Amino acid sequence: MNDKVNERMCVVCRNMYNKNKLLRIAKIKDSVIIDENYISGGRGLYICSIDCFRKATENKKMNRALKFFINDSLFEKAEEILNGKR
Ligand SMILES: [Zn+2]
């Protein structure tokens, strides 16, 4: 099995990581969720670390894709999950 298949790009730093290390955020209809099990489908993006999540939060005004997904209420949950991956 090729590991590259499971690599995804962090939307903030644009490095490639195995998706197990990444936080997936998905948008389903009008709600944004943290997709812990990678099963929800819909539009999604990947973030590799809480630092990147923080940058995304700070930069969302400049990036329409991020503005679409990132909101402050997700931050605590994101931090908890990303810390769990370390
Ligand atoms: Zn990153």
CSV table of N, CA and C and ligand atoms in Angstrom, one decimal:
chain,number,residue,atom,x,y,z
A,1,MET,N,0.8,-1.2,0.0
A,1,MET,CA,0.0,0.0,0.0
A,1,MET,C,0.9,1.2,0.0
A,2,ASN,N,0.5,2.2,-0.8
A,2,ASN,CA,1.2,3.4,-0.9
A,2,ASN,C,0.8,4.5,0.1
A,3,ASP,N,1.7,4.9,1.0
A,3,ASP,CA,1.3,5.9,2.0
A,3,ASP,C,0.9,7.2,1.4
A,4,LYS,N,1.4,7.5,0.2
A,4,LYS,CA,1.0,8.8,-0.4
A,4,LYS,C,-0.5,8.9,-0.6
A,5,VAL,N,-1.1,7.8,-0.8
A,5,VAL,CA,-2.6,7.8,-1.0
A,5,VAL,C,-3.3,8.5,0.2
A,6,ASN,N,-2.7,8.3,1.4
A,6,ASN,CA,-3.4,8.9,2.5
A,6,ASN,C,-2.9,10.3,2.9
A,7,GLU,N,-2.0,10.9,2.1
A,7,GLU,CA,-1.5,12.2,2.4
A,7,GLU,C,-2.5,13.3,1.9
A,8,ARG,N,-2.6,14.3,2.7
A,8,ARG,CA,-3.5,15.4,2.4
A,8,ARG,C,-2.7,16.7,2.7
A,9,MET,N,-3.1,17.8,2.1
A,9,MET,CA,-2.4,19.0,2.3
A,9,MET,C,-3.1,19.8,3.4
A,10,CYS,N,-2.3,20.3,4.3
A,10,CYS,CA,-2.7,21.3,5.2
A,10,CYS,C,-3.1,22.6,4.5
A,11,VAL,N,-4.3,23.1,4.7
A,11,VAL,CA,-4.7,24.3,3.9
A,11,VAL,C,-4.0,25.5,4.3
A,12,VAL,N,-3.3,25.5,5.4
A,12,VAL,CA,-2.6,26.7,5.9
A,12,VAL,C,-1.2,26.7,5.5
A,13,CYS,N,-0.4,25.7,5.9
A,13,CYS,CA,1.0,25.7,5.6
A,13,CYS,C,1.4,25.0,4.3
A,14,ARG,N,0.4,24.3,3.8
A,14,ARG,CA,0.5,23.6,2.5
A,14,ARG,C,1.6,22.5,2.5
A,15,ASN,N,1.9,22.0,3.6
A,15,ASN,CA,2.7,20.8,3.7
A,15,ASN,C,1.8,19.5,3.6
A,16,MET,N,2.3,18.4,3.2
A,16,MET,CA,1.6,17.2,3.1
A,16,MET,C,1.8,16.4,4.3
A,17,TYR,N,0.7,15.8,4.8
A,17,TYR,CA,0.8,14.9,6.0
A,17,TYR,C,-0.1,13.7,5.8
A,18,ASN,N,0.2,12.7,6.5
A,18,ASN,CA,-0.8,11.6,6.5
A,18,ASN,C,-2.1,12.1,7.1
A,19,LYS,N,-3.2,11.7,6.6
A,19,LYS,CA,-4.5,12.3,7.0
A,19,LYS,C,-4.8,12.0,8.5
A,20,ASN,N,-4.2,10.9,9.0
A,20,ASN,CA,-4.4,10.6,10.4
A,20,ASN,C,-3.9,11.7,11.3
A,21,LYS,N,-2.9,12.4,10.8
A,21,LYS,CA,-2.3,13.5,11.6
A,21,LYS,C,-3.1,14.8,11.5
A,22,LEU,N,-4.0,14.8,10.6
A,22,LEU,CA,-4.7,16.1,10.2
A,22,LEU,C,-6.0,16.2,10.8
A,23,LEU,N,-6.5,17.4,11.1
A,23,LEU,CA,-7.8,17.6,11.5
A,23,LEU,C,-8.6,18.0,10.2
A,24,ARG,N,-9.7,17.2,10.1
A,24,ARG,CA,-10.6,17.5,8.9
A,24,ARG,C,-11.8,18.3,9.4
A,25,ILE,N,-12.0,19.4,8.7
A,25,ILE,CA,-13.2,20.3,9.0
A,25,ILE,C,-14.1,20.2,7.7
A,26,ALA,N,-15.3,19.9,8.0
A,26,ALA,CA,-16.2,19.7,6.9
A,26,ALA,C,-17.4,20.6,7.0
A,27,LYS,N,-17.9,20.9,5.8
A,27,LYS,CA,-19.1,21.7,5.8
A,27,LYS,C,-20.3,20.9,5.2
A,28,ILE,N,-21.3,20.8,6.0
A,28,ILE,CA,-22.4,20.0,5.5
A,28,ILE,C,-23.7,20.9,5.6
A,29,LYS,N,-24.2,21.1,4.5
A,29,LYS,CA,-25.3,22.1,4.4
A,29,LYS,C,-24.8,23.4,5.1
A,30,ASP,N,-25.5,23.9,6.1
A,30,ASP,CA,-25.1,25.1,6.7
A,30,ASP,C,-24.3,25.0,8.0
A,31,SER,N,-23.9,23.8,8.3
A,31,SER,CA,-23.1,23.7,9.5
A,31,SER,C,-21.7,23.2,9.3
A,32,VAL,N,-20.8,23.7,10.1
A,32,VAL,CA,-19.4,23.3,10.0
A,32,VAL,C,-19.1,22.4,11.2
A,33,ILE,N,-18.5,21.3,10.9
A,33,ILE,CA,-18.2,20.3,11.9
A,33,ILE,C,-16.7,19.9,11.8
A,34,ILE,N,-16.2,19.4,12.9
A,34,ILE,CA,-14.9,18.7,12.9
A,34,ILE,C,-15.2,17.3,12.6
A,35,ASP,N,-14.7,16.8,11.5
A,35,ASP,CA,-15.0,15.5,11.0
A,35,ASP,C,-14.0,14.5,11.6
A,36,GLU,N,-14.2,14.0,12.8
A,36,GLU,CA,-13.1,13.2,13.4
A,36,GLU,C,-12.9,11.8,12.7
A,37,ASN,N,-13.9,11.3,12.1
A,37,ASN,CA,-13.8,10.0,11.5
A,37,ASN,C,-13.7,10.0,10.0
A,38,TYR,N,-13.6,11.2,9.4
A,38,TYR,CA,-13.4,11.3,8.0
A,38,TYR,C,-14.5,10.6,7.2
A,39,ILE,N,-15.7,10.7,7.7
A,39,ILE,CA,-16.8,10.0,7.0
A,39,ILE,C,-17.9,10.9,6.5
A,40,SER,N,-17.8,12.1,6.8
A,40,SER,CA,-19.0,12.9,6.6
A,40,SER,C,-19.2,13.3,5.1
A,41,GLY,N,-18.1,13.3,4.3
A,41,GLY,CA,-18.3,13.7,3.0
A,41,GLY,C,-18.4,15.2,3.0
A,42,GLY,N,-19.1,15.8,2.0
A,42,GLY,CA,-19.3,17.2,1.9
A,42,GLY,C,-17.9,17.9,1.6
A,43,ARG,N,-17.9,19.2,1.6
A,43,ARG,CA,-16.7,19.9,1.4
A,43,ARG,C,-15.9,19.9,2.6
A,44,GLY,N,-14.6,19.7,2.5
A,44,GLY,CA,-13.8,19.7,3.7
A,44,GLY,C,-12.4,20.3,3.4
A,45,LEU,N,-11.7,20.5,4.5
A,45,LEU,CA,-10.3,20.9,4.4
A,45,LEU,C,-9.6,20.3,5.5
A,46,TYR,N,-8.2,20.4,5.4
A,46,TYR,CA,-7.4,19.7,6.5
A,46,TYR,C,-6.5,20.8,7.1
A,47,ILE,N,-6.3,20.6,8.4
A,47,ILE,CA,-5.4,21.5,9.1
A,47,ILE,C,-4.4,20.6,10.0
A,48,CYS,N,-3.2,20.9,10.0
A,48,CYS,CA,-2.2,20.0,10.6
A,48,CYS,C,-1.9,20.3,12.0
A,49,SER,N,-2.1,21.4,12.5
A,49,SER,CA,-1.7,21.7,13.9
A,49,SER,C,-2.6,22.9,14.4
A,50,ILE,N,-2.5,23.0,15.8
A,50,ILE,CA,-3.2,24.1,16.4
A,50,ILE,C,-2.6,25.5,15.9
A,51,ASP,N,-1.3,25.5,15.7
A,51,ASP,CA,-0.7,26.8,15.2
A,51,ASP,C,-1.4,27.2,13.8
A,52,CYS,N,-1.5,26.2,13.0
A,52,CYS,CA,-2.1,26.4,11.7
A,52,CYS,C,-3.6,26.8,11.9
A,53,PHE,N,-4.3,26.2,12.8
A,53,PHE,CA,-5.7,26.5,13.0
A,53,PHE,C,-5.8,28.0,13.5
A,54,ARG,N,-4.8,28.4,14.3
A,54,ARG,CA,-4.8,29.7,14.8
A,54,ARG,C,-4.6,30.7,13.7
A,55,LYS,N,-3.6,30.4,12.8
A,55,LYS,CA,-3.3,31.2,11.6
A,55,LYS,C,-4.6,31.3,10.7
A,56,ALA,N,-5.2,30.2,10.6
A,56,ALA,CA,-6.4,30.2,9.8
A,56,ALA,C,-7.5,31.1,10.4
A,57,THR,N,-7.6,31.1,11.7
A,57,THR,CA,-8.6,32.0,12.3
A,57,THR,C,-8.2,33.5,12.1
A,58,GLU,N,-6.9,33.7,12.2
A,58,GLU,CA,-6.4,35.1,12.0
A,58,GLU,C,-6.5,35.6,10.6
A,59,ASN,N,-6.4,34.6,9.6
A,59,ASN,CA,-6.3,35.0,8.2
A,59,ASN,C,-7.6,34.8,7.5
A,60,LYS,N,-8.6,34.5,8.2
A,60,LYS,CA,-9.8,34.1,7.4
A,60,LYS,C,-10.4,35.2,6.6
A,61,LYS,N,-10.2,36.5,7.1
A,61,LYS,CA,-10.7,37.6,6.3
A,61,LYS,C,-10.1,37.7,4.9
A,62,MET,N,-8.9,37.1,4.8
A,62,MET,CA,-8.2,37.2,3.5
A,62,MET,C,-8.4,36.0,2.6
A,63,ASN,N,-9.0,35.0,3.2
A,63,ASN,CA,-9.1,33.7,2.5
A,63,ASN,C,-10.6,33.3,2.5
A,64,ARG,N,-11.2,33.3,1.4
A,64,ARG,CA,-12.7,33.0,1.3
A,64,ARG,C,-12.9,31.5,1.7
A,65,ALA,N,-12.0,30.7,1.3
A,65,ALA,CA,-12.2,29.3,1.6
A,65,ALA,C,-12.2,29.1,3.1
A,66,LEU,N,-11.2,29.7,3.8
A,66,LEU,CA,-11.1,29.6,5.2
A,66,LEU,C,-12.3,30.2,5.9
A,67,LYS,N,-12.7,31.4,5.5
A,67,LYS,CA,-13.8,32.1,6.1
A,67,LYS,C,-15.1,31.2,6.1
A,68,PHE,N,-15.2,30.4,5.0
A,68,PHE,CA,-16.3,29.5,4.9
A,68,PHE,C,-16.3,28.4,6.0
A,69,PHE,N,-15.1,28.1,6.4
A,69,PHE,CA,-15.0,26.9,7.3
A,69,PHE,C,-14.7,27.2,8.8
A,70,ILE,N,-13.8,28.2,9.0
A,70,ILE,CA,-13.3,28.3,10.3
A,70,ILE,C,-14.1,29.2,11.1
A,71,ASN,N,-14.5,28.8,12.3
A,71,ASN,CA,-15.1,29.8,13.2
A,71,ASN,C,-14.6,29.5,14.6
A,72,ASP,N,-14.7,30.5,15.4
A,72,ASP,CA,-14.1,30.5,16.7
A,72,ASP,C,-14.6,29.4,17.6
A,73,SER,N,-15.8,29.0,17.4
A,73,SER,CA,-16.4,28.0,18.3
A,73,SER,C,-15.7,26.6,18.1
A,74,LEU,N,-15.1,26.5,16.9
A,74,LEU,CA,-14.5,25.2,16.7
A,74,LEU,C,-13.1,25.1,17.3
A,75,PHE,N,-12.6,26.2,17.7
A,75,PHE,CA,-11.2,26.3,18.1
A,75,PHE,C,-10.9,25.3,19.3
A,76,GLU,N,-11.7,25.4,20.3
A,76,GLU,CA,-11.4,24.5,21.5
A,76,GLU,C,-11.4,23.1,21.2
A,77,LYS,N,-12.4,22.7,20.4
A,77,LYS,CA,-12.5,21.3,20.0
A,77,LYS,C,-11.3,20.9,19.1
A,78,ALA,N,-10.9,21.8,18.2
A,78,ALA,CA,-9.8,21.5,17.3
A,78,ALA,C,-8.5,21.3,18.2
A,79,GLU,N,-8.4,22.2,19.1
A,79,GLU,CA,-7.2,22.1,20.0
A,79,GLU,C,-7.1,20.8,20.7
A,80,GLU,N,-8.2,20.4,21.3
A,80,GLU,CA,-8.3,19.1,22.0
A,80,GLU,C,-7.9,18.0,21.1
A,81,ILE,N,-8.5,17.9,19.9
A,81,ILE,CA,-8.2,16.8,19.0
A,81,ILE,C,-6.8,16.8,18.5
A,82,LEU,N,-6.3,18.0,18.2
A,82,LEU,CA,-4.9,18.0,17.7
A,82,LEU,C,-3.9,17.7,18.7
A,83,ASN,N,-4.2,18.1,20.0
A,83,ASN,CA,-3.3,17.7,21.1
A,83,ASN,C,-3.3,16.2,21.3
A,84,GLY,N,-4.5,15.6,21.0
A,84,GLY,CA,-4.6,14.1,21.1
A,84,GLY,C,-3.8,13.4,20.1
A,85,LYS,N,-3.5,14.0,19.0
A,85,LYS,CA,-2.8,13.4,17.9
A,85,LYS,C,-1.3,13.5,18.1
A,86,ARG,N,-0.8,14.3,19.0
A,86,ARG,CA,0.6,14.4,19.3
A,86,ARG,C,1.1,13.3,20.1
B,1,ZN,ZN,-0.3,23.3,8.6
